[in-house]
mmCIF file of N, CA, C and O in Angstrom:
data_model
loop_
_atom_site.group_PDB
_atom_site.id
_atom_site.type_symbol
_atom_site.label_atom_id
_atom_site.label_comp_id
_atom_site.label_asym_id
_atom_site.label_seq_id
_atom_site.Cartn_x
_atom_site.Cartn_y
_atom_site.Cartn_z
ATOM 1 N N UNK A 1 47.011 -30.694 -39.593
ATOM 2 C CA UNK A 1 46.750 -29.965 -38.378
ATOM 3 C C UNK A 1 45.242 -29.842 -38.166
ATOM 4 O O UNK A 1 44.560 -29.587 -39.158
ATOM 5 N N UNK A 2 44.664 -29.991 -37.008
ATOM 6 C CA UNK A 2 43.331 -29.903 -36.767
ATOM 7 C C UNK A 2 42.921 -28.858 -36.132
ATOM 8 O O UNK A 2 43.645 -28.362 -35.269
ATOM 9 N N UNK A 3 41.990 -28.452 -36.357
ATOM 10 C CA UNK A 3 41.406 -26.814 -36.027
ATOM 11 C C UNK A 3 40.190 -27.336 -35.322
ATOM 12 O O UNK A 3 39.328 -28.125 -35.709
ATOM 13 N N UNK A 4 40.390 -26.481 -33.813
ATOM 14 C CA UNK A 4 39.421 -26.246 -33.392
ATOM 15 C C UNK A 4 38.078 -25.303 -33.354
ATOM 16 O O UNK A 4 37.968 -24.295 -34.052
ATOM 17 N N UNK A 5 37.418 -25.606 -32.757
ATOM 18 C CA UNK A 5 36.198 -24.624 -33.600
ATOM 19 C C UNK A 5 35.438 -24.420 -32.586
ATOM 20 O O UNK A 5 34.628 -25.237 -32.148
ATOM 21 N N UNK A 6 35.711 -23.008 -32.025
ATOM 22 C CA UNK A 6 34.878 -22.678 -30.558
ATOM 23 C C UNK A 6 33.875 -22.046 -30.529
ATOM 24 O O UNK A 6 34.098 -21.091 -31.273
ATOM 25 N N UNK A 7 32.400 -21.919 -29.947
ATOM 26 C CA UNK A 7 31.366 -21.315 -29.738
ATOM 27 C C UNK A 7 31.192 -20.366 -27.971
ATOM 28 O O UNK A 7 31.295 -20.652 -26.778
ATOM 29 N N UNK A 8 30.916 -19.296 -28.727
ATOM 30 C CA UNK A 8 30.938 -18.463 -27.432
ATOM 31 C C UNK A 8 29.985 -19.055 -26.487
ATOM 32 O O UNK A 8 29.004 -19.384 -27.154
ATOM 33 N N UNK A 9 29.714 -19.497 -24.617
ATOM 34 C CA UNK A 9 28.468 -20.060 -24.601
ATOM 35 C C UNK A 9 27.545 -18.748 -24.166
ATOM 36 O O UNK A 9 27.681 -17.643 -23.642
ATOM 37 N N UNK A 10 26.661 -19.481 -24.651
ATOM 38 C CA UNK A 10 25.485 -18.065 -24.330
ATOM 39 C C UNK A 10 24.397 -18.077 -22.880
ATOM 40 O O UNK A 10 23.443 -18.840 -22.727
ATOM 41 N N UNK A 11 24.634 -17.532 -22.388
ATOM 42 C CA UNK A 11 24.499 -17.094 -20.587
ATOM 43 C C UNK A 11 22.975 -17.103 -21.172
ATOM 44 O O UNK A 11 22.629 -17.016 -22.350
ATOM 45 N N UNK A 12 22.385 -17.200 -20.319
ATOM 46 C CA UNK A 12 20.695 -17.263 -20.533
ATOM 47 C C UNK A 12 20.541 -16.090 -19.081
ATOM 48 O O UNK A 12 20.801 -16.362 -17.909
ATOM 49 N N UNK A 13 20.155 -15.072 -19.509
ATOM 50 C CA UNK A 13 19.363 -13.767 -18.756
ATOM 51 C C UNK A 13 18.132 -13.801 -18.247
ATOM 52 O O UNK A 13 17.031 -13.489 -18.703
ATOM 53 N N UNK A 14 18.508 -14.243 -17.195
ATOM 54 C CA UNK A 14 17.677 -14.028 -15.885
ATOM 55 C C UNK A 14 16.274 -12.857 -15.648
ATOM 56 O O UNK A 14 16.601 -11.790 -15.129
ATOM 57 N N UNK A 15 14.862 -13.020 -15.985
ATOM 58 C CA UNK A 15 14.662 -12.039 -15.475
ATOM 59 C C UNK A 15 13.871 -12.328 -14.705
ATOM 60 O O UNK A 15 13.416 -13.466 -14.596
ATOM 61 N N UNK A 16 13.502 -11.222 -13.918
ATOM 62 C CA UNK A 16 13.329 -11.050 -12.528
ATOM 63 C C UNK A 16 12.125 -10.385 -12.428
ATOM 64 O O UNK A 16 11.904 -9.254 -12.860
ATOM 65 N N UNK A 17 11.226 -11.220 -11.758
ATOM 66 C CA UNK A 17 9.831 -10.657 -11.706
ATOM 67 C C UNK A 17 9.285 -9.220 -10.700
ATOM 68 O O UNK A 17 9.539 -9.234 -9.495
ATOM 69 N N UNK A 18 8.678 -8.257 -11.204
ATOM 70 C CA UNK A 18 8.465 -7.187 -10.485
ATOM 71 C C UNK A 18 7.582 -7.892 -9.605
ATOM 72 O O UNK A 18 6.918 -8.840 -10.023
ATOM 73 N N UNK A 19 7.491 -7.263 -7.700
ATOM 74 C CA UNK A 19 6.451 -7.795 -6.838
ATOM 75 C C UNK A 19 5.478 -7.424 -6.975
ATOM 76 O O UNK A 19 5.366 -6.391 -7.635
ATOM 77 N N UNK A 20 3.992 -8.218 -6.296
ATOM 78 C CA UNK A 20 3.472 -7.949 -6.955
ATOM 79 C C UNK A 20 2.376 -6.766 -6.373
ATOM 80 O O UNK A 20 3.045 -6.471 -5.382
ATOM 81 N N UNK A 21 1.489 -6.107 -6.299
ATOM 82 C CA UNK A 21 1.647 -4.387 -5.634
ATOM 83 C C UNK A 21 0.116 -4.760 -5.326
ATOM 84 O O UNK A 21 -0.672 -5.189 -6.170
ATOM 85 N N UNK A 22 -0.216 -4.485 -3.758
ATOM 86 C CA UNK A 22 -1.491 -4.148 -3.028
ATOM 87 C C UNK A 22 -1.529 -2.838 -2.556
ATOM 88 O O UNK A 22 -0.550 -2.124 -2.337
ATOM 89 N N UNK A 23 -2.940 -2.499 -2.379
ATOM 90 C CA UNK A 23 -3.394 -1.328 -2.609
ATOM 91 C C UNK A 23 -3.645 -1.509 -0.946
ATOM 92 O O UNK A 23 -3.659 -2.621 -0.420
ATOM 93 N N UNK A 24 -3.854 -0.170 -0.151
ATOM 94 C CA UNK A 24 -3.795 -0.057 1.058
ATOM 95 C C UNK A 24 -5.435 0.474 0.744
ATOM 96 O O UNK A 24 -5.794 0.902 -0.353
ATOM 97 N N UNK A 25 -6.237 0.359 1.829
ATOM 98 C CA UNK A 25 -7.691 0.854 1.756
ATOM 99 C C UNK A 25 -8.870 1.250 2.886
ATOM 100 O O UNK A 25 -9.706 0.466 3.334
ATOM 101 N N UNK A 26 -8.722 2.674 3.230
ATOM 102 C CA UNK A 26 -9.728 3.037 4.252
ATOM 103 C C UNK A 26 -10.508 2.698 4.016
ATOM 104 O O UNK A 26 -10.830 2.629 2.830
ATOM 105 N N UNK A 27 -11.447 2.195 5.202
ATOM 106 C CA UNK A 27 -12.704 1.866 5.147
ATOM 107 C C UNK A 27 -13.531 2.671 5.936
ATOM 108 O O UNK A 27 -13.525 2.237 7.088
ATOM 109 N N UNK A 28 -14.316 3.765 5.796
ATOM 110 C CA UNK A 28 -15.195 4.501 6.846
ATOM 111 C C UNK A 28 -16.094 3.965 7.452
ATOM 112 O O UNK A 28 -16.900 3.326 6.775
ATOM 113 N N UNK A 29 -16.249 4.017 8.678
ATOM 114 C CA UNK A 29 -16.984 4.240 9.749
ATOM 115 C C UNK A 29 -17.774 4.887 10.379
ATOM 116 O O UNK A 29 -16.977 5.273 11.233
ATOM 117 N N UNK A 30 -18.628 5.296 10.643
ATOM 118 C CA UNK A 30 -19.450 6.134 11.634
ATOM 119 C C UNK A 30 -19.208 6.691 12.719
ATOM 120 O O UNK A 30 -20.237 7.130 13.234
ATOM 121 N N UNK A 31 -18.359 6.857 13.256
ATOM 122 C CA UNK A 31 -17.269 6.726 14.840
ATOM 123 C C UNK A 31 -16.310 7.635 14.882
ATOM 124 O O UNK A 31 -16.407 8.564 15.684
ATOM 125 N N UNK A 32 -15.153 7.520 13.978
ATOM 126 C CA UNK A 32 -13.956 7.404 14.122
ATOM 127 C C UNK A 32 -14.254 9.425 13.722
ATOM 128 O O UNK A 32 -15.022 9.905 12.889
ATOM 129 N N UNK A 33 -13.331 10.140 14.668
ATOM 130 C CA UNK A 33 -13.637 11.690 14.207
ATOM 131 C C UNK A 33 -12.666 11.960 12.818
ATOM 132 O O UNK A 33 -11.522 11.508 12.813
ATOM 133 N N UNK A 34 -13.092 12.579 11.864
ATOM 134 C CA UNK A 34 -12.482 12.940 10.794
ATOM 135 C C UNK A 34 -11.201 13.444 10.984
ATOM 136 O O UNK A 34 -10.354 13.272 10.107
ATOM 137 N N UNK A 35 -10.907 14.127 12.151
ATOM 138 C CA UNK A 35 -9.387 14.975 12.612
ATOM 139 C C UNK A 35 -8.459 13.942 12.831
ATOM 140 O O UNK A 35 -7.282 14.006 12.477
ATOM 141 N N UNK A 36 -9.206 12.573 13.668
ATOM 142 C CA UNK A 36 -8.235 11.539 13.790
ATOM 143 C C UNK A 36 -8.027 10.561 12.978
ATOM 144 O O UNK A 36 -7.181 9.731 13.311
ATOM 145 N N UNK A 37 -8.790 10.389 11.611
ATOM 146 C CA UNK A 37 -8.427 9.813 10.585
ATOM 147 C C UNK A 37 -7.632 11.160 9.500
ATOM 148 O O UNK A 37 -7.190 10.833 8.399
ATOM 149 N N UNK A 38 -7.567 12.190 9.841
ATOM 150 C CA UNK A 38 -6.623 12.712 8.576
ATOM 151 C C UNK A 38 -5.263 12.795 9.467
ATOM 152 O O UNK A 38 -4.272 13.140 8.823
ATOM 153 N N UNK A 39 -5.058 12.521 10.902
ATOM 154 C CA UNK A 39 -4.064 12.270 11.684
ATOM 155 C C UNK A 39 -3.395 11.200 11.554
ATOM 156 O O UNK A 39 -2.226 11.126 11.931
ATOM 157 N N UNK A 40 -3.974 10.312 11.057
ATOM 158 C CA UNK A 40 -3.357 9.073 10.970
ATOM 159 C C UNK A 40 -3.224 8.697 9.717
ATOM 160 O O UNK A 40 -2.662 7.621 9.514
ATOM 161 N N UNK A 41 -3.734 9.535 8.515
ATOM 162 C CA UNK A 41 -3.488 9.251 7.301
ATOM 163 C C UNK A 41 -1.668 10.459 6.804
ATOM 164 O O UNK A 41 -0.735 10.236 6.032
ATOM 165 N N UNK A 42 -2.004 11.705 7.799
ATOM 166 C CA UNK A 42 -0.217 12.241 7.766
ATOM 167 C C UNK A 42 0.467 11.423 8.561
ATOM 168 O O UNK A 42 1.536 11.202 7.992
ATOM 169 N N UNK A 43 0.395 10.585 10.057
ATOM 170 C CA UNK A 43 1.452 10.375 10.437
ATOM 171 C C UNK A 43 1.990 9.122 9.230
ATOM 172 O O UNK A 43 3.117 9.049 8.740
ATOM 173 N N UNK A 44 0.926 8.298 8.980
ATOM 174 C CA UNK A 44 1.537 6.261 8.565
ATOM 175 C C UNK A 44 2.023 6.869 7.220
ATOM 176 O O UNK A 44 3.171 7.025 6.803
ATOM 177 N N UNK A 45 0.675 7.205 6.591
ATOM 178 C CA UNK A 45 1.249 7.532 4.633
ATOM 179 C C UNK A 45 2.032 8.744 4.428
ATOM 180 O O UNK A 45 2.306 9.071 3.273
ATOM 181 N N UNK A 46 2.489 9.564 5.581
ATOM 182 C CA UNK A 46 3.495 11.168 5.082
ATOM 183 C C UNK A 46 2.614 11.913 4.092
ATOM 184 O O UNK A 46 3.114 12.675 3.264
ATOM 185 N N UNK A 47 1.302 11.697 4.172
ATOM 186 C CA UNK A 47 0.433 12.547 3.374
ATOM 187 C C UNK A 47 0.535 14.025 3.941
ATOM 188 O O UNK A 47 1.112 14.278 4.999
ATOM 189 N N UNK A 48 -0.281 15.289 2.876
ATOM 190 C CA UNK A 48 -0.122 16.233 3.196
ATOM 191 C C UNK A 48 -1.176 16.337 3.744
ATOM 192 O O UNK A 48 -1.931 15.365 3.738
ATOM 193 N N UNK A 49 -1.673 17.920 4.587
ATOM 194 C CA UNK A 49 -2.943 17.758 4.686
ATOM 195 C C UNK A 49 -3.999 17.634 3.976
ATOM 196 O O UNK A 49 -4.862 16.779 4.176
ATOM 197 N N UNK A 50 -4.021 18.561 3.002
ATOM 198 C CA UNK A 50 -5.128 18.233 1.915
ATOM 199 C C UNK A 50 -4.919 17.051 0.667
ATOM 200 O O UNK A 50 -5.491 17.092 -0.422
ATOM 201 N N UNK A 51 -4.102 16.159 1.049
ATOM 202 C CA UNK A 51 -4.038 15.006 0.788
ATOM 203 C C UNK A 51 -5.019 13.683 1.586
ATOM 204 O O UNK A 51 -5.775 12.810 1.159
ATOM 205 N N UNK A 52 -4.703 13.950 2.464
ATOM 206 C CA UNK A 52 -5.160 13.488 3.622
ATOM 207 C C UNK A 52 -6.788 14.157 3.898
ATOM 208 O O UNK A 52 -7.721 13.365 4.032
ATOM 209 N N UNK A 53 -6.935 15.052 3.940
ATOM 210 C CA UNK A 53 -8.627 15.635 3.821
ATOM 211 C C UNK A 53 -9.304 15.011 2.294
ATOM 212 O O UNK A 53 -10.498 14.863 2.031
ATOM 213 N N UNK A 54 -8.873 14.904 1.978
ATOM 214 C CA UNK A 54 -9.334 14.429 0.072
ATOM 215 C C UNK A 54 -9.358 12.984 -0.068
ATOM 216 O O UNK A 54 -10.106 12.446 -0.885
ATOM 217 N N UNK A 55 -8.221 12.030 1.035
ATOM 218 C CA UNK A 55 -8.385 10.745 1.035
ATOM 219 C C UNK A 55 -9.870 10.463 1.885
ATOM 220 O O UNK A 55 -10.865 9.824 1.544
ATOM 221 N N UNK A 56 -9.588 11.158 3.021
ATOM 222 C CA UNK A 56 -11.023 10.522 4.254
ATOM 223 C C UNK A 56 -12.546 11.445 3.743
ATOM 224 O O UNK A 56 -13.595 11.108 4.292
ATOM 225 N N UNK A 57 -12.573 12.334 2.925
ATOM 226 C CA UNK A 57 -13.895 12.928 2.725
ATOM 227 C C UNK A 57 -14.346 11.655 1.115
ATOM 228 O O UNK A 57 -15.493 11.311 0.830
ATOM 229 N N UNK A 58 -12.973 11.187 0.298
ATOM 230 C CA UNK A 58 -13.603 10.216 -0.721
ATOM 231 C C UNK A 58 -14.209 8.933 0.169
ATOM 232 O O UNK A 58 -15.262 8.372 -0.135
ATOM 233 N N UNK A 59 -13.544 8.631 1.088
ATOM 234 C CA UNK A 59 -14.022 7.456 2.120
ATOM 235 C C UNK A 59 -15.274 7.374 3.198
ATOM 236 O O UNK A 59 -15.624 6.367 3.813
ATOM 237 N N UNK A 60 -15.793 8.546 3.260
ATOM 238 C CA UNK A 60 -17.055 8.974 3.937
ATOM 239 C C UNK A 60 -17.610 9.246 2.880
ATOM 240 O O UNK A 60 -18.713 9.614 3.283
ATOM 241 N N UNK A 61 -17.633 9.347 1.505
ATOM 242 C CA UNK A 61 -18.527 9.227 0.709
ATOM 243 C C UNK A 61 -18.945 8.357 0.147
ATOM 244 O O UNK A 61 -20.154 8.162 0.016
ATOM 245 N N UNK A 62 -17.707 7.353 -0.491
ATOM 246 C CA UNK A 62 -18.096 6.255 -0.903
ATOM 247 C C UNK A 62 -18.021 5.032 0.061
ATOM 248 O O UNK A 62 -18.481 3.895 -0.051
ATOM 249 N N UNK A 63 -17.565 5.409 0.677
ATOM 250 C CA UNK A 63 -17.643 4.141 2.214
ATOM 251 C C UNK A 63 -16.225 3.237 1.981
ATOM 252 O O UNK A 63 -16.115 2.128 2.505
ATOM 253 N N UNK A 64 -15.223 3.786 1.196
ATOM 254 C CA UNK A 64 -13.782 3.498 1.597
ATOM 255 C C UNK A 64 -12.931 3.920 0.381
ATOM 256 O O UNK A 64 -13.395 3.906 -0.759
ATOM 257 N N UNK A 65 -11.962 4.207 0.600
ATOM 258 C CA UNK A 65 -10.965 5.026 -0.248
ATOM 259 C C UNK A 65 -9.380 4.078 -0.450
ATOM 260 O O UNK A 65 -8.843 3.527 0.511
ATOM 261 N N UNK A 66 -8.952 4.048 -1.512
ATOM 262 C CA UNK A 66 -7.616 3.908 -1.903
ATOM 263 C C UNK A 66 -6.586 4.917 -0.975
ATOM 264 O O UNK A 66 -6.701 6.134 -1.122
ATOM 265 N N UNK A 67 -5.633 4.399 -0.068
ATOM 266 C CA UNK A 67 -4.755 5.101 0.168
ATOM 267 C C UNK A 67 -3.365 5.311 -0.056
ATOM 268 O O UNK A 67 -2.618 6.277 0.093
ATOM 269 N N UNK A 68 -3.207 4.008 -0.502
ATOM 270 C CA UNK A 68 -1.306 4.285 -1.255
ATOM 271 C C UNK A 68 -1.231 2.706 -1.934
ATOM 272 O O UNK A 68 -1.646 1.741 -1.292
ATOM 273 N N UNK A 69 -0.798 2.599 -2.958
ATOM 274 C CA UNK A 69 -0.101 1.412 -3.333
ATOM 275 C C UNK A 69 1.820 0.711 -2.904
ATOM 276 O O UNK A 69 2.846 1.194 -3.384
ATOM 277 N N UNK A 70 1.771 -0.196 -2.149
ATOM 278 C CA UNK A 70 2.530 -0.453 -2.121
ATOM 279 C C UNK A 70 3.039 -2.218 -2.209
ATOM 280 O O UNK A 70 2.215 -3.132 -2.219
ATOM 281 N N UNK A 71 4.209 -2.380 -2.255
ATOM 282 C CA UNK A 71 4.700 -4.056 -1.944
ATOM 283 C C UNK A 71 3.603 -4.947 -0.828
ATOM 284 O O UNK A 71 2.683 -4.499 -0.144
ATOM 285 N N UNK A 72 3.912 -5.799 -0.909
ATOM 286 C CA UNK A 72 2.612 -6.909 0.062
ATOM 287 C C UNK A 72 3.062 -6.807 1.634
ATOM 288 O O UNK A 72 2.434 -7.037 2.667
ATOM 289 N N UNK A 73 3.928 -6.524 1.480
ATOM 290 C CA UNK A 73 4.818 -6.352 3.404
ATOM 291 C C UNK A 73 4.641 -4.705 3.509
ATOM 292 O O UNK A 73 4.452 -4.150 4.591
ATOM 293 N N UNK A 74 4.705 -4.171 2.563
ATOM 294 C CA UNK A 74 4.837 -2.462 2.888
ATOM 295 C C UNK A 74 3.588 -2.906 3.804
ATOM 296 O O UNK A 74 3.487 -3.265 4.977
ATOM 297 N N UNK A 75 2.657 -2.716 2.710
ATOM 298 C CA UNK A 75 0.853 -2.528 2.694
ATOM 299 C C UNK A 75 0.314 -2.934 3.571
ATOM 300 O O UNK A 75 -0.557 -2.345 4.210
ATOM 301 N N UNK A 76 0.855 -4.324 3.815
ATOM 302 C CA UNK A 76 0.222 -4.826 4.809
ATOM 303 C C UNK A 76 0.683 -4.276 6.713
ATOM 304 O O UNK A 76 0.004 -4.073 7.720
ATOM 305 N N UNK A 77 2.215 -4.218 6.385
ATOM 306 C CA UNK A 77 2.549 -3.610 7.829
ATOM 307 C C UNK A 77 1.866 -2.429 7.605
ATOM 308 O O UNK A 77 0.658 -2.642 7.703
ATOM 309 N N UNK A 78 2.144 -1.148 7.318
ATOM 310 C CA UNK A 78 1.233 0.082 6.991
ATOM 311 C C UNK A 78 -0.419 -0.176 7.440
ATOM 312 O O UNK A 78 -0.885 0.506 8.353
ATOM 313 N N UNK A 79 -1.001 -0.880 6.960
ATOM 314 C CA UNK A 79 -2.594 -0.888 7.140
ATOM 315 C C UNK A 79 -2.751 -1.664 8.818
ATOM 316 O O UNK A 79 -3.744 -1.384 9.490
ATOM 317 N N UNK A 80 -1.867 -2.462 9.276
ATOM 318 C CA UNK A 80 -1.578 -2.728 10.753
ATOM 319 C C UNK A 80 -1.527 -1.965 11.696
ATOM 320 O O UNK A 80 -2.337 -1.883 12.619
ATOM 321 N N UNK A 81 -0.118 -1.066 11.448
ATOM 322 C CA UNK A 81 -0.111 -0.109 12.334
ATOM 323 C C UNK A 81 -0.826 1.174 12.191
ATOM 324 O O UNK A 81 -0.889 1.910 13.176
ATOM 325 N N UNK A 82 -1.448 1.577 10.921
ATOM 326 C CA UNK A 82 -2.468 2.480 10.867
ATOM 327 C C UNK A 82 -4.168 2.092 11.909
ATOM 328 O O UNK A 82 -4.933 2.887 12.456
ATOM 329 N N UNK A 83 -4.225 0.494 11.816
ATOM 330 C CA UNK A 83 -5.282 0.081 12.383
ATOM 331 C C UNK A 83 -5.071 0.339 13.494
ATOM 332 O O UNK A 83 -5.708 1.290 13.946
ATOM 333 N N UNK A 84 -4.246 -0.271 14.274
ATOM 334 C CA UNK A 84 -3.759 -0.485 15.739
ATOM 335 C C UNK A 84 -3.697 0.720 16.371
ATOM 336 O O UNK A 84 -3.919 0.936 17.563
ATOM 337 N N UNK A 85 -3.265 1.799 15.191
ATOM 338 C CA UNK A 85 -2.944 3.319 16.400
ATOM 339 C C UNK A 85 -4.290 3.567 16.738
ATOM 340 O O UNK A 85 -4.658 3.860 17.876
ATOM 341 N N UNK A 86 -5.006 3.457 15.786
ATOM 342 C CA UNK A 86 -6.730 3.923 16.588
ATOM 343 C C UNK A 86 -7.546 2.856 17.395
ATOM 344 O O UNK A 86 -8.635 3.182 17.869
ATOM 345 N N UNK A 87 -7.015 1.498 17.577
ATOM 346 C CA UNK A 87 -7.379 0.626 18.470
ATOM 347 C C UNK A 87 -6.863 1.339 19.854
ATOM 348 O O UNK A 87 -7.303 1.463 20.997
ATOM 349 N N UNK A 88 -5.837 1.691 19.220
ATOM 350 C CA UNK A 88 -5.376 2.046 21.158
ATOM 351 C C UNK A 88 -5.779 2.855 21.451
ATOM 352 O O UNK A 88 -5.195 3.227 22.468
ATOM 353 N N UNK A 89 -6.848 3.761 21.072
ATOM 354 C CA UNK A 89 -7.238 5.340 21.657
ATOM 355 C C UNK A 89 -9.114 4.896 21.547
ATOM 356 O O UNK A 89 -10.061 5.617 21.863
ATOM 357 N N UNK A 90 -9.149 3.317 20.928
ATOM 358 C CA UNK A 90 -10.647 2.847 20.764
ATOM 359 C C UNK A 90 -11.711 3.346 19.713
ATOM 360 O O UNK A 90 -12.941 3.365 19.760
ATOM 361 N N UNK A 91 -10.994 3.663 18.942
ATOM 362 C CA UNK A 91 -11.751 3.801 17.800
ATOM 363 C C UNK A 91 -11.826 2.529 16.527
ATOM 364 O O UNK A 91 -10.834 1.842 16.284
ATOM 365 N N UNK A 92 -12.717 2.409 16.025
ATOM 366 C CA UNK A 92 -12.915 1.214 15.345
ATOM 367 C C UNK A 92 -12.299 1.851 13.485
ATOM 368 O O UNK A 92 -12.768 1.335 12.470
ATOM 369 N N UNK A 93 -11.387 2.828 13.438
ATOM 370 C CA UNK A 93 -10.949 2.706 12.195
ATOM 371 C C UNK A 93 -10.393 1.623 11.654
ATOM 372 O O UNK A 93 -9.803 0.912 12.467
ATOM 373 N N UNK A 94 -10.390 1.184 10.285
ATOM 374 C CA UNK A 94 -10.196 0.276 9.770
ATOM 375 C C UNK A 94 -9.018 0.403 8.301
ATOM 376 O O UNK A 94 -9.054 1.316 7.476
ATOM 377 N N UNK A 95 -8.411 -0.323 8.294
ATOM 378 C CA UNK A 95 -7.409 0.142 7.299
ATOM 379 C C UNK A 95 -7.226 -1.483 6.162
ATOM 380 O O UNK A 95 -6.175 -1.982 6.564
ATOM 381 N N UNK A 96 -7.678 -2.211 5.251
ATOM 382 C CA UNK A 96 -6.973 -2.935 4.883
ATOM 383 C C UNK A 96 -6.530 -3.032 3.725
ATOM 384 O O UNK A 96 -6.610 -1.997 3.064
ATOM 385 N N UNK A 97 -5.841 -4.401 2.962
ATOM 386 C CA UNK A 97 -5.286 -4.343 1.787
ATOM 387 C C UNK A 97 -5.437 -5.601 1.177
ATOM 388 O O UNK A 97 -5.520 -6.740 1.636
ATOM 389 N N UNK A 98 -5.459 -4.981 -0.346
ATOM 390 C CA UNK A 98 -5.719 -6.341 -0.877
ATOM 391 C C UNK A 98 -4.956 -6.059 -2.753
ATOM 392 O O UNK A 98 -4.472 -4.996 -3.143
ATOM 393 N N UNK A 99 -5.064 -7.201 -3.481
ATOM 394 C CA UNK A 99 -3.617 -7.388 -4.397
ATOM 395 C C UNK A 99 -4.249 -6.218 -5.668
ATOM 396 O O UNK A 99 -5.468 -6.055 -5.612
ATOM 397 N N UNK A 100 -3.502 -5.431 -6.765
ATOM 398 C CA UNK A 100 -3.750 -4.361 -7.419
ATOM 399 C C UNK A 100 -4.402 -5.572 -8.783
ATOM 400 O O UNK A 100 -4.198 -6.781 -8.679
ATOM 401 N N UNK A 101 -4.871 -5.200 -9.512
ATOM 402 C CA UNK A 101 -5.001 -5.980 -10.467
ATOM 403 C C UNK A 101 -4.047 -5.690 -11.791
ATOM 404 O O UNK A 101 -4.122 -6.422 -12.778
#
């Protein structure tokens, strides 16, 4: 009688790369009134206020501030429509992003 002789097969596990995370980044200006950059740092990022006063006074000091880390589509839509809302009222705020290291 002949015996067979079976091996379990072994599945090879997949893993799955985390994305990879850009940093969103005010850039200050000379222009833009401080009330309407901590306005636009609660409406886009849901910051608090003194979240938001603590982001734009580090960005008028050092001439631009970290504002949230997120995915490459978050960050980038986010720093768009943060730009754009103060294009439309003509202010030259600036919002962009670039990859975390």
């Amino acid at each position: 009688m002949q015996t067979t002789e079976t091996k379990p097969r072994v599945q090879p596990v997949q893993k799955v790369e985390r994305p990879k995370l850009y940093k969103v980044i005010l850039v200050n200006d000379d222009y833009t009134p401080r009330e309407f950059v901590v306005m636009v740092l609660k409406a886009e990022f849901r910051m608090s206020e003194d979240q938001a006063q603590r982001v734009m006074v580090t960005a008028h000091q050092k001439g631009a501030c970290v504002v949230a880390v997120f995915t490459r589509d978050v960050a980038e839509t986010k720093a768009a429509s943060a730009t754009d809302m103060a294009k439309e009222l003509g202010f030259p705020l600036l919002f962009t992003t670039e990859p975390e290291e």
